[in-house]
Coordinates of C-alpha atoms and ligand atoms in Angstrom, one line a residue:
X1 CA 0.0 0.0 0.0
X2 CA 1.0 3.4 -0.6
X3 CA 1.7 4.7 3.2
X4 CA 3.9 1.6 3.7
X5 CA 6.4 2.8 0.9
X6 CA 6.3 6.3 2.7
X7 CA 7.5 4.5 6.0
X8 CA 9.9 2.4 4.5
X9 CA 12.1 5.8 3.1
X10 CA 15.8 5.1 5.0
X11 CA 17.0 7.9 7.0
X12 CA 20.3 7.4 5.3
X13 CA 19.1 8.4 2.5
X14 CA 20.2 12.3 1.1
X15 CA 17.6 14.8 1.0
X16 CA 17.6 15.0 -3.2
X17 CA 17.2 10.7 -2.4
X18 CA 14.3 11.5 -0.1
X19 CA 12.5 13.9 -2.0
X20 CA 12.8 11.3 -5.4
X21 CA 11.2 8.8 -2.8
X22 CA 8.7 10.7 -1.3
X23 CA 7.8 11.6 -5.3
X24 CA 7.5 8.1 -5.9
X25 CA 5.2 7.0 -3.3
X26 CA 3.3 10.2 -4.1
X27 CA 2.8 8.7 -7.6
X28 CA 1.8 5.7 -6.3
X29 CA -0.9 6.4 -4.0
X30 CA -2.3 8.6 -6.8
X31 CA -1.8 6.0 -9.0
X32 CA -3.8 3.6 -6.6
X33 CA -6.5 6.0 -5.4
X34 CA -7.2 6.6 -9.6
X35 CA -8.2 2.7 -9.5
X36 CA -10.3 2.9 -6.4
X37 CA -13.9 3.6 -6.6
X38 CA -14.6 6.3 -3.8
X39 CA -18.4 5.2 -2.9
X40 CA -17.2 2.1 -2.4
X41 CA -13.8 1.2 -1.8
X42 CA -14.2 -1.4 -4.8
X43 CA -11.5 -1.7 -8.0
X44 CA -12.6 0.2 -10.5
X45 CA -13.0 -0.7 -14.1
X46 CA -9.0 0.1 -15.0
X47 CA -8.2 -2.5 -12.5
X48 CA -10.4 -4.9 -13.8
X49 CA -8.3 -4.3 -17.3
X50 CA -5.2 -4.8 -15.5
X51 CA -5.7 -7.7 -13.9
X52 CA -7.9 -9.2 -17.1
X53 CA -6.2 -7.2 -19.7
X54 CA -4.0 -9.0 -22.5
X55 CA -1.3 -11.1 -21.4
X56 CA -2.5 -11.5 -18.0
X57 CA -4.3 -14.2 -17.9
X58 CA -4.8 -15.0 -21.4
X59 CA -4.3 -18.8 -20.6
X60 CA -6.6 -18.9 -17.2
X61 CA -9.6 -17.4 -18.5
X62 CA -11.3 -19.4 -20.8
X63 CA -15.1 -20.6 -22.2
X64 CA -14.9 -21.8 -18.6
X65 CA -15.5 -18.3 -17.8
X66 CA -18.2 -15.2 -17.6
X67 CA -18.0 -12.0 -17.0
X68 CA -21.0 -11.0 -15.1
X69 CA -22.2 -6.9 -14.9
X70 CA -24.9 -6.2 -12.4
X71 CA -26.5 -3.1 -12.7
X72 CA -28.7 -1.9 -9.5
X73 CA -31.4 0.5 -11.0
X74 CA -32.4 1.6 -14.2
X75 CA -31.0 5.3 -15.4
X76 CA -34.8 6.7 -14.8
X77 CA -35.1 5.1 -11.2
X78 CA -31.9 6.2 -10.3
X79 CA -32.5 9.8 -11.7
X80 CA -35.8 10.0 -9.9
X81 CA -34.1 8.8 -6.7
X82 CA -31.0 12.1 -7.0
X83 CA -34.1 14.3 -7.8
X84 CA -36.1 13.4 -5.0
X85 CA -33.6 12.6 -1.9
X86 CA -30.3 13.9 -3.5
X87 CA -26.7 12.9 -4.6
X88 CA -25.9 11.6 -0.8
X89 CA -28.3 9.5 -0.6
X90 CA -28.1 7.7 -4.1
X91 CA -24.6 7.6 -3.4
X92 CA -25.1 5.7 0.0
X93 CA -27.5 3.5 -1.9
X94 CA -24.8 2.8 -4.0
X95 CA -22.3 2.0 -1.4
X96 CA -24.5 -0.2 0.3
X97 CA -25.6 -2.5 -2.5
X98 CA -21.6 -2.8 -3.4
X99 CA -21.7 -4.2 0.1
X100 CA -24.6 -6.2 -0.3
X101 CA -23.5 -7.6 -3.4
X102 CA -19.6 -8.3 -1.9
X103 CA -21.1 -10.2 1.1
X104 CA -23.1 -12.2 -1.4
X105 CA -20.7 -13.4 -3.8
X106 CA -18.3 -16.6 -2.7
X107 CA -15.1 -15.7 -1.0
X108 CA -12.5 -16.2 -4.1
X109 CA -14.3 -13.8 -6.4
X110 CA -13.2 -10.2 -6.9
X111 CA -15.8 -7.4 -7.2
X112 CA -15.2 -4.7 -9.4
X113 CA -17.6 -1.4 -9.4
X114 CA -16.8 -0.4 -12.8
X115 CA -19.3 2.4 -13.4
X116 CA -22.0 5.0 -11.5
X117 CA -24.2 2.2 -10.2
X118 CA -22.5 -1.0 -11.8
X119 CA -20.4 -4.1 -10.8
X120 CA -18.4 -7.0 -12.4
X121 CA -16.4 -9.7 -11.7
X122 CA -15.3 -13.2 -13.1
X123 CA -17.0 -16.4 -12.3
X124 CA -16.0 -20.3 -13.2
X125 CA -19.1 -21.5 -15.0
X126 CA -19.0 -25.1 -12.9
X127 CA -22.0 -26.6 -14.2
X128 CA -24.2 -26.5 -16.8
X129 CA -27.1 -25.6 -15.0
X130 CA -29.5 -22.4 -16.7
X131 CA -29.8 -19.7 -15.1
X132 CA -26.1 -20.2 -13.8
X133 CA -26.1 -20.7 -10.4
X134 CA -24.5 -17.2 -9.6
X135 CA -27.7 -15.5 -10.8
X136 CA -29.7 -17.1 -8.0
X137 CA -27.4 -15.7 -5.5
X138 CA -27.8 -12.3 -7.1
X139 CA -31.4 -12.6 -7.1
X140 CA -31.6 -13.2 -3.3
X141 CA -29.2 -10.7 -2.4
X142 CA -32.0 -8.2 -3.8
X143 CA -34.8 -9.5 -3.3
X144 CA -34.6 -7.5 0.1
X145 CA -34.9 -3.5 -0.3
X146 CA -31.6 -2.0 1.1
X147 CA -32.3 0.3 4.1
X148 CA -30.7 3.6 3.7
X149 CA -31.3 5.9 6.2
X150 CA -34.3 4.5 7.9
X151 CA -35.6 4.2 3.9
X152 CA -36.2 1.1 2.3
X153 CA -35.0 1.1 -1.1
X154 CA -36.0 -1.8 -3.4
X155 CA -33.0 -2.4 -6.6
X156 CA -34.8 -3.8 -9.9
X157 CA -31.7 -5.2 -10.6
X158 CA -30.4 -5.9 -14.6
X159 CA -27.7 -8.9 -14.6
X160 CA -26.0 -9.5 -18.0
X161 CA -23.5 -12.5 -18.7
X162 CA -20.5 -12.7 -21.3
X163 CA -18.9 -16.3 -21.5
X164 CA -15.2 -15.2 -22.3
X165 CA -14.0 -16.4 -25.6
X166 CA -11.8 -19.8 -25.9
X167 CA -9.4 -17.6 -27.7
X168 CA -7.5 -15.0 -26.2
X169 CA -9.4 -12.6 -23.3
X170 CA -10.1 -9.0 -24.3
X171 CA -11.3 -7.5 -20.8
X172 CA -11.8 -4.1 -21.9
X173 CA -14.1 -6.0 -25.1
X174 CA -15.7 -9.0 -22.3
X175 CA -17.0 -5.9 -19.8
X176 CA -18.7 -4.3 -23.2
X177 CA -19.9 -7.3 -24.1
X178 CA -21.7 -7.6 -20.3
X179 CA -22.7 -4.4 -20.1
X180 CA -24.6 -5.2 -23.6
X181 CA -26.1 -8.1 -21.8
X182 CA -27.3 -6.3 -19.0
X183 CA -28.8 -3.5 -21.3
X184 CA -30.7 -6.3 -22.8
X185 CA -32.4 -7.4 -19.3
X186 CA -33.3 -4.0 -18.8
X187 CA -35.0 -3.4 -21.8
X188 CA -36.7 -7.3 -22.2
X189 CA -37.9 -6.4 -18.6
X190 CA -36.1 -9.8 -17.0
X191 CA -33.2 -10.1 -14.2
X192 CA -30.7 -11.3 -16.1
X193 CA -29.7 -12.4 -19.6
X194 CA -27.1 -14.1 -21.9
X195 CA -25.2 -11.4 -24.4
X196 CA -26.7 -11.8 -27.2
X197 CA -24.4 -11.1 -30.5
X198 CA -27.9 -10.2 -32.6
X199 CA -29.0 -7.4 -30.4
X200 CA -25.5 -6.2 -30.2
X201 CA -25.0 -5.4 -33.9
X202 CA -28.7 -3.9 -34.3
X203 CA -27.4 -1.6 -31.4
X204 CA -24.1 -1.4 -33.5
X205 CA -26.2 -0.5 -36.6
X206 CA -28.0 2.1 -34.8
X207 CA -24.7 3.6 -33.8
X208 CA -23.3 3.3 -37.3
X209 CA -26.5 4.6 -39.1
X210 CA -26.7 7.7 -36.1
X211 CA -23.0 8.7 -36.5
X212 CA -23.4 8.8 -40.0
X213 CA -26.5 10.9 -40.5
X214 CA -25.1 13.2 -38.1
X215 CA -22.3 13.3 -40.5
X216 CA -24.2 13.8 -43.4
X217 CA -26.2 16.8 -41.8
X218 CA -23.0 18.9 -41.0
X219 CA -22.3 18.2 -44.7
X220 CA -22.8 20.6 -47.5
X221 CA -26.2 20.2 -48.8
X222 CA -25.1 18.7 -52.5
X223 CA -23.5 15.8 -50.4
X224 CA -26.3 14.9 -48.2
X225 CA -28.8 15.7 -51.4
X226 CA -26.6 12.5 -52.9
X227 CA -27.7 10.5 -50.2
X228 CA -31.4 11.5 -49.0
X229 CA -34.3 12.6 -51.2
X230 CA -38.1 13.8 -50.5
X231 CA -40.5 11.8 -52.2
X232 CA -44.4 12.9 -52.7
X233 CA -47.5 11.0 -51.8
X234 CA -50.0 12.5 -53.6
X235 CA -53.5 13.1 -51.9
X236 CA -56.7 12.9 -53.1
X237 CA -59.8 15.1 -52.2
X238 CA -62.2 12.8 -52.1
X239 CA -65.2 15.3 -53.4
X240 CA -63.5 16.4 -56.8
X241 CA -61.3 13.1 -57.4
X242 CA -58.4 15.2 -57.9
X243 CA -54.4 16.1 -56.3
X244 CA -55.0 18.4 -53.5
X245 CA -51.5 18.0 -52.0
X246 CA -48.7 16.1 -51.3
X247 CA -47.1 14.1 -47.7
X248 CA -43.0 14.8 -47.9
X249 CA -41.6 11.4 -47.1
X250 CA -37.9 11.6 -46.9
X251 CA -36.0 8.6 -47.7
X252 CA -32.4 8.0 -47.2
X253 CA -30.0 5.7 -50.0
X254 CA -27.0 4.4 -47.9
X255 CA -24.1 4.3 -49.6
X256 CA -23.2 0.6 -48.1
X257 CA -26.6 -0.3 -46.1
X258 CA -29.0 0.2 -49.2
X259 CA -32.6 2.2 -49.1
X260 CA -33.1 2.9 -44.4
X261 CA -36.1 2.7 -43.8
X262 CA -37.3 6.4 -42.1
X263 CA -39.4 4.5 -39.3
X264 CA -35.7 3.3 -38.2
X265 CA -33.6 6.7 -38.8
X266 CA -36.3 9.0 -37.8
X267 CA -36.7 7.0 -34.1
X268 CA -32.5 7.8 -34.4
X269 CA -32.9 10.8 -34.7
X270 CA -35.3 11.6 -32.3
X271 CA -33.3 10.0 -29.9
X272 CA -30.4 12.4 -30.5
X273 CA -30.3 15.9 -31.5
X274 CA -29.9 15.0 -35.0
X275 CA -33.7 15.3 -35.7
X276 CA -33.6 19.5 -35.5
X277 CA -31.1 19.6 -38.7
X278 CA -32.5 16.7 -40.5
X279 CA -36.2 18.2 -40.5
X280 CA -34.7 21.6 -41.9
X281 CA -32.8 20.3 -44.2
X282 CA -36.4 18.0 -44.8
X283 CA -38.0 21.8 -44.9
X284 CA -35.5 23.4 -46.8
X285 CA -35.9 20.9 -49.9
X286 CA -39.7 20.8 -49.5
X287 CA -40.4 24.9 -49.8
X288 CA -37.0 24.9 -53.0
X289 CA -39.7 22.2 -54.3
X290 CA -42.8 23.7 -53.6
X291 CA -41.5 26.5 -55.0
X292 CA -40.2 25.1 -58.4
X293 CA -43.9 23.4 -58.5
X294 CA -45.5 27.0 -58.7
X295 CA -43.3 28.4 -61.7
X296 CA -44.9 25.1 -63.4
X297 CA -48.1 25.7 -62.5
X298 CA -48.6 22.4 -59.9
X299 CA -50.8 23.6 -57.3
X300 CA -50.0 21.2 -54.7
X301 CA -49.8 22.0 -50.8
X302 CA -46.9 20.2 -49.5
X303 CA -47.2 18.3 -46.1
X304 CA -44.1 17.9 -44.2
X305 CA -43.8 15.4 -40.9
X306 CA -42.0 17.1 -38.0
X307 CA -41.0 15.5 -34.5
X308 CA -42.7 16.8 -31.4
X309 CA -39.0 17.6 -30.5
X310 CA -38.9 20.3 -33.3
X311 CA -42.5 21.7 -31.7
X312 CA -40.4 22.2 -28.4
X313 CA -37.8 24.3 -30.5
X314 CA -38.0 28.1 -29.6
X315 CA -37.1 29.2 -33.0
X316 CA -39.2 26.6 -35.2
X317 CA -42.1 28.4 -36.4
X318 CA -39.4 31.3 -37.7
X319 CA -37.8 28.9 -39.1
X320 CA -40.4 27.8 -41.1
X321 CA -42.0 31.1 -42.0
X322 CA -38.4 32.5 -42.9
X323 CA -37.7 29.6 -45.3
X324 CA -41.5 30.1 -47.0
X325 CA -39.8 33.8 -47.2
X326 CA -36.9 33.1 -48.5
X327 CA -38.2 31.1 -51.4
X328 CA -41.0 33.1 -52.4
X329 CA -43.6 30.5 -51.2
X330 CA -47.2 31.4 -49.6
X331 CA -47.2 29.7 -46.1
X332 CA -50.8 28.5 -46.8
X333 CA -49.0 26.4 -49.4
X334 CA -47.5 24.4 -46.6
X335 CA -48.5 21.9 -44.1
X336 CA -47.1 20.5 -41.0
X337 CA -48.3 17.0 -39.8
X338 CA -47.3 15.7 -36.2
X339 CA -48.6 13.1 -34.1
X340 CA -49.5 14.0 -30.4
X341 CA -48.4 13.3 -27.3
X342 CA -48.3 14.2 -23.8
X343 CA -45.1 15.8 -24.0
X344 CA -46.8 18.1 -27.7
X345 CA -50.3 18.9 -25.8
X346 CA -48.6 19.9 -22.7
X347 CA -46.1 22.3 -23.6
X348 CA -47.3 26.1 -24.1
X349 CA -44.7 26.5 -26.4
X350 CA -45.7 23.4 -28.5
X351 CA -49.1 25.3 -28.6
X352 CA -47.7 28.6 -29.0
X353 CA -46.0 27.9 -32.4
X354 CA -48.8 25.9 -33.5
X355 CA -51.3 28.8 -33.2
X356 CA -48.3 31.1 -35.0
X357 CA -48.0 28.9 -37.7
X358 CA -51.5 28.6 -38.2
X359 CA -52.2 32.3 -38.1
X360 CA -49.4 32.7 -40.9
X361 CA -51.4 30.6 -43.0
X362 CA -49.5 26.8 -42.2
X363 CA -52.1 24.2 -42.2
X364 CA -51.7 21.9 -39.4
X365 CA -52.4 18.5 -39.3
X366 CA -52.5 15.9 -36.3
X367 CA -51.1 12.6 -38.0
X368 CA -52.0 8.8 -36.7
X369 CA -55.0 9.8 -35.1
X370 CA -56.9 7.0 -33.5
X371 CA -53.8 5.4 -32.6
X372 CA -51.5 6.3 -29.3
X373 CA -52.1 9.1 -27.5
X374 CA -55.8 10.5 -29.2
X375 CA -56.7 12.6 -26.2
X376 CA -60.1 14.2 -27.1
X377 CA -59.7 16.7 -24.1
X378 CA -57.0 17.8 -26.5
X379 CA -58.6 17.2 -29.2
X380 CA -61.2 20.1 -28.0
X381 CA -58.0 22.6 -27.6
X382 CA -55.6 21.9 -30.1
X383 CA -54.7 24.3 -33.0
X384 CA -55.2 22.3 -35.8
X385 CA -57.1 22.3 -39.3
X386 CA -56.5 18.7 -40.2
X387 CA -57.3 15.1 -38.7
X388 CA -54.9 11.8 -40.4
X389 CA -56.7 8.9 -39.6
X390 CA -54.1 6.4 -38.8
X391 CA -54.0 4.2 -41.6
X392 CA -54.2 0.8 -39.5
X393 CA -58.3 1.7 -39.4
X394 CA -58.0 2.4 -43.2
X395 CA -56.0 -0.6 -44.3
X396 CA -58.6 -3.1 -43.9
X397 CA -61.3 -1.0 -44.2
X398 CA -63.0 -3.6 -47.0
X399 CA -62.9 -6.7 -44.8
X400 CA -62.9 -5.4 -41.3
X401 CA -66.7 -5.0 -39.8
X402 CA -65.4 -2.9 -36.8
X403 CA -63.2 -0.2 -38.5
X404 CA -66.3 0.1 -40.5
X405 CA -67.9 1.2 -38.0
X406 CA -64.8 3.5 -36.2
X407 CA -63.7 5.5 -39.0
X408 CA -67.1 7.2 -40.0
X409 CA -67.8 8.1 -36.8
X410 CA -64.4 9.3 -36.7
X411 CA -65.0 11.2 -39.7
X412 CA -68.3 12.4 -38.0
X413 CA -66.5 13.8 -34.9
X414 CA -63.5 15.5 -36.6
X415 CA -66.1 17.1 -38.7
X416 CA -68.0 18.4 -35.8
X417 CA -64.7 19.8 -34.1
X418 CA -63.7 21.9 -37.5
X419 CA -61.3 19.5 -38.7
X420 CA -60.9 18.3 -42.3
X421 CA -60.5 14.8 -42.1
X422 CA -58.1 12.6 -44.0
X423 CA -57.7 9.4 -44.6
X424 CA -54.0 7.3 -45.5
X425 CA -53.5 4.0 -46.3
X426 CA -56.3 3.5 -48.9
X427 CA -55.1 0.8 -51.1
X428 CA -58.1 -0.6 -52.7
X429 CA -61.4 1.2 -54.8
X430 CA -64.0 -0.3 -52.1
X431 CA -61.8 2.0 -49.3
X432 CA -61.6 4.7 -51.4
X433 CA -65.5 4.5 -52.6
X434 CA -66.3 3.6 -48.5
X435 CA -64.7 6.9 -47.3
X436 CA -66.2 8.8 -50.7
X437 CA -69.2 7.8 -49.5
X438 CA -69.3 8.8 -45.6
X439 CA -68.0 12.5 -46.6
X440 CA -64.3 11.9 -45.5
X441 CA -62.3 15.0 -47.4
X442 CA -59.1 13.8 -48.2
X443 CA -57.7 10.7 -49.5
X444 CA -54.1 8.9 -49.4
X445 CA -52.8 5.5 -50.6
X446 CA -51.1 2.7 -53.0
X447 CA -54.8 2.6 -54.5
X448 CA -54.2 5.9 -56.1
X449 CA -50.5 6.6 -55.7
X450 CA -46.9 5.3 -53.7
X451 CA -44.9 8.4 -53.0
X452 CA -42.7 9.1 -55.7
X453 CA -39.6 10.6 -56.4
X454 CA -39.5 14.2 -57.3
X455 CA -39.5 14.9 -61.1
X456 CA -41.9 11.1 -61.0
X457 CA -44.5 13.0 -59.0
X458 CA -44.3 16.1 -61.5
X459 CA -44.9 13.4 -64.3
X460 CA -47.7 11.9 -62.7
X461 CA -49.3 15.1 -61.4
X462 CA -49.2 16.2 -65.4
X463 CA -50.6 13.2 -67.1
X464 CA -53.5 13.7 -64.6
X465 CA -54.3 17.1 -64.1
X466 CA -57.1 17.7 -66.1
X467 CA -59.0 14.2 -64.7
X468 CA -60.0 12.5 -61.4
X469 CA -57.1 9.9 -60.3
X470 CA -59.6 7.3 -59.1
Ligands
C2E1 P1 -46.5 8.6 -41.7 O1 -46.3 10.1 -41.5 O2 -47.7 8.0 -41.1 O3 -46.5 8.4 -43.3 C1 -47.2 7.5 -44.0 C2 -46.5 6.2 -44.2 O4 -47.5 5.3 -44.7 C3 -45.4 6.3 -45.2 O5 -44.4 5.4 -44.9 C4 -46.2 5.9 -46.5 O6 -45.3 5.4 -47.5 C5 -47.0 4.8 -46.0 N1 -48.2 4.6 -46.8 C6 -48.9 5.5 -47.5 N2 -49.9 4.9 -48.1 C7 -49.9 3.6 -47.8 C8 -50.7 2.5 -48.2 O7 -51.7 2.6 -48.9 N3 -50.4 1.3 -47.6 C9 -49.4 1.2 -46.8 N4 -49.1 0.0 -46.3 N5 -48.6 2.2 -46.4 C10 -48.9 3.4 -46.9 P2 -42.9 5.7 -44.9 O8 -42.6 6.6 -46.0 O9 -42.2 4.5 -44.7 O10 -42.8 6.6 -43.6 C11 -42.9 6.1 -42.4 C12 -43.0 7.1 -41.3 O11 -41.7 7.8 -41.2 C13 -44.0 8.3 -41.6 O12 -45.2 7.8 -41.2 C14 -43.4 9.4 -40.7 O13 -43.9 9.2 -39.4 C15 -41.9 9.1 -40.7 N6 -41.3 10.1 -41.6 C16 -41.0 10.0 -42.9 N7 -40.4 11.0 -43.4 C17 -40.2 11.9 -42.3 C18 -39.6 13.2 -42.1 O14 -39.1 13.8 -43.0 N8 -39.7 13.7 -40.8 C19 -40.3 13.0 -39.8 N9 -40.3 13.6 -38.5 N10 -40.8 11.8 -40.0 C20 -40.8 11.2 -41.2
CA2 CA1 -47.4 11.9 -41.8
CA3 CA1 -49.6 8.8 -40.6

């Protein structure tokens, strides 16, 4: 230990001797308090890649082995708990669960508390027996809340297991590789699980696709333009047969990964801050278009999708009203469709740049009605002009009895409220003729068009221009 070097300096030494010394053992208690975890007295991860690290004990650890990473509370749980009671107290939690855990594991196994609230170690895998036996001794040490300060505490616990390659051990690569596992357990809701080398490269792929789309949007636009594109669904008013407007669907052509599907990059992106640049570049290409459309004569309103996350952005609805400016496009030939959500209905600024938009002309639609969140106290309140009935009621409108009897009276109540109501996923003539028939406005679907690519929906909006589409 550290002080014992101090002691052991010899008085014979001279003073430039003693001061090299005293520099040394300096070092070293640094050096050993930086592998200490302070909460807890534990190694810390750099020890565990020490003592697991390459050459160690490349020819002791073996498929024999797992690394095992306990976490003690999900990151919401814990956040809630420092919210609530404070940093102190989460900390003590902390330290006593390390202890709770130490006491529980066998003698000859070394704990490690490798990050805010997680532990490894090692263990032999002696049997065969699933779970491993380990996990039941996990299970019990928790299955008691921990008392901290006169509070009981319960840990949902997430265990994840790594068996350590036959080949040579890769510590820093094995505690990933637990910590993946663990990640897993949280999210499949169970105590513990194996890692799994699937769910590990969809997380992978996520990462890739994320780091490159940020990439992209830092990008000069000519580069990302290579790379993503808006197509147009066209949509139908249902009274006159004919193109009323347009949904912007952006797709995205990896170089290596092929056509991404938006329903994966989008959920990326919303996850990240890389949704505010990718819906104005989305806004920027839509208004270039929409204004290119009106030197041609197309008189098409262009819907675009934006995030509930771009709502909450103080400078959105300038955004928007500034790029209609800048382009020499009308904002009532624009439309923004969003799906709601507590977080949308509750915030005033949500509201506020809904109304603003609206009163500059913006028609705003709420998308997926029917399915999620469809509160109609906020349906009452909301500034909007448009209902989208989620196309999962419209799908199998010609063989399902019950959403033949939903999605009039959706139609019906919309009405009443002051909406317009549209409809998306039509993809057969008995839909479209159904919602023709119970007054629904506005129609959208494979039965009268797939969005297409830009100069394809130009095409298709000229060749039908002077004639109903269905
Ligand atoms: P959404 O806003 O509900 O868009 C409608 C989706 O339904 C589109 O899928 C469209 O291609 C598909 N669709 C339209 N008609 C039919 C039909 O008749 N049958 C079937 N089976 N499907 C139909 P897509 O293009 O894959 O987009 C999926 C979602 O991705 C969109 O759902 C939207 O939520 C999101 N998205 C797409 N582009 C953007 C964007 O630029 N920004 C944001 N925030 N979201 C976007
Ligand atoms: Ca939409
Ligand atoms: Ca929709």
């Amino acid at each position: 230990m550290a002080h014992s070097n101090i002691q052991q300096i010899e008085w014979s030494k001279t003073s430039r001797e003693m001061e090299s010394d005293v520099e040394f053992a300096a070092t070293e208690a640094i050096q050993h308090l930086g592998r200490i975890n302070p909460i807890s007295g534990l190694w810390n991860r750099r020890q565990f890649i020490d003592d697991f690290g390459f050459g160690v004990s490349e020819n002791t650890i073996d498929d024999h082995y797992a690394v095992v990473l306990l976490t003690l509370s999900s990151a919401e749980h814990f956040g809630s708990m420092v919210r609530a009671l404070g940093h102190g107290f989460s900390e003590e939690v902390v330290r006593l669960g390390a202890n709770r855990l130490n006491a529980a594991l066998p003698h000859d196994i070394r704990l490690y508390h490798v990050g805010l609230k997680s532990f490894a170690f090692v263990v032999e895998l002696k049997d065969d027996t699933e779970p491993p036996s380990i996990i039941r001794l996990l299970e019990e040490a928790f299955s008691r809340p921990l008392m901290c300060n006169g509070i009981p505490v319960r840990n949902q616990i997430a265990v994840g297991l790594n068996r350590a390659d036959a080949g040579v051990f890769d510590a820093c690569e094995a505690l990933r590789g637990a910590f993946v596992a663990a990640e897993d357990s949280r999210s499949r809701c169970r105590n513990w699980s194996w890692y799994d080398q699937t769910s590990d490269q969809a997380h992978f792929r996520s990462f890739r696709l994320l780091a490159d789309l940020g990439r992209l949007m830092d990008a000069p636009d000519e580069i990302a333009a290579a790379q993503f594109s808006l197509h147009y669904q066209p949509k139908i008013d249902l009274r006159t047969g004919r193109c009323c407007g347009v949904e912007g669907l952006t797709r995205w052509a990896h170089p290596n990964l092929g056509s991404i599907s938006p329903v994966e990059f989008i959920a990326l992106a919303e996850a990240t801050a890389v949704i505010t640049p990718l819906t104005r570049w989305v806004f920027r290409q839509g208004v270039i278009h929409r204004a290119a459309w009106h030197r041609e004569g197309i008189d098409a309103r262009i819907s675009l999708n934006v995030s509930p996350i771009n709502l909450a952005e103080p400078d959105f609805a300038d955004f928007v009203l500034e790029t209609c400016r800048e382009q020499g496009v009308g904002p009532e030939m624009m439309e923004i469709e969003f799906t709601e959500s507590a977080q949308t209905m509750d915030s005033e600024l949500t509201l506020a740049q809904l109304s603003r938009l609206r009163d500059e002309g913006v028609r705003v639609a709420i998308d997926d009605f029917g399915s999620g969140y469809s509160n109609m106290l906020y349906l009452r309140s909301i500034p909007a002009d448009a209902l989208k009935i989620d196309k999962s009621f419209i799908l199998t409108l010609d063989r399902d009895e019950k959403n033949r009897k939903i999605v009039p009276t959706i139609i019906d109540l919309g009405q009443t409220l002051g909406f317009a109501v549209v409809a998306e996923g039509v993809e057969n003539e008995a839909s479209y003729n159904a919602l023709a028939d119970w007054g629904c406005d506005e129609g959208q679907g494979y039965f009268m068009s797939k969005p297409l690519a830009e100069p394809v929906f130009r095409d298709w909006y000229n060749a039908t221009r002077c004639s109903a589409v269905a």
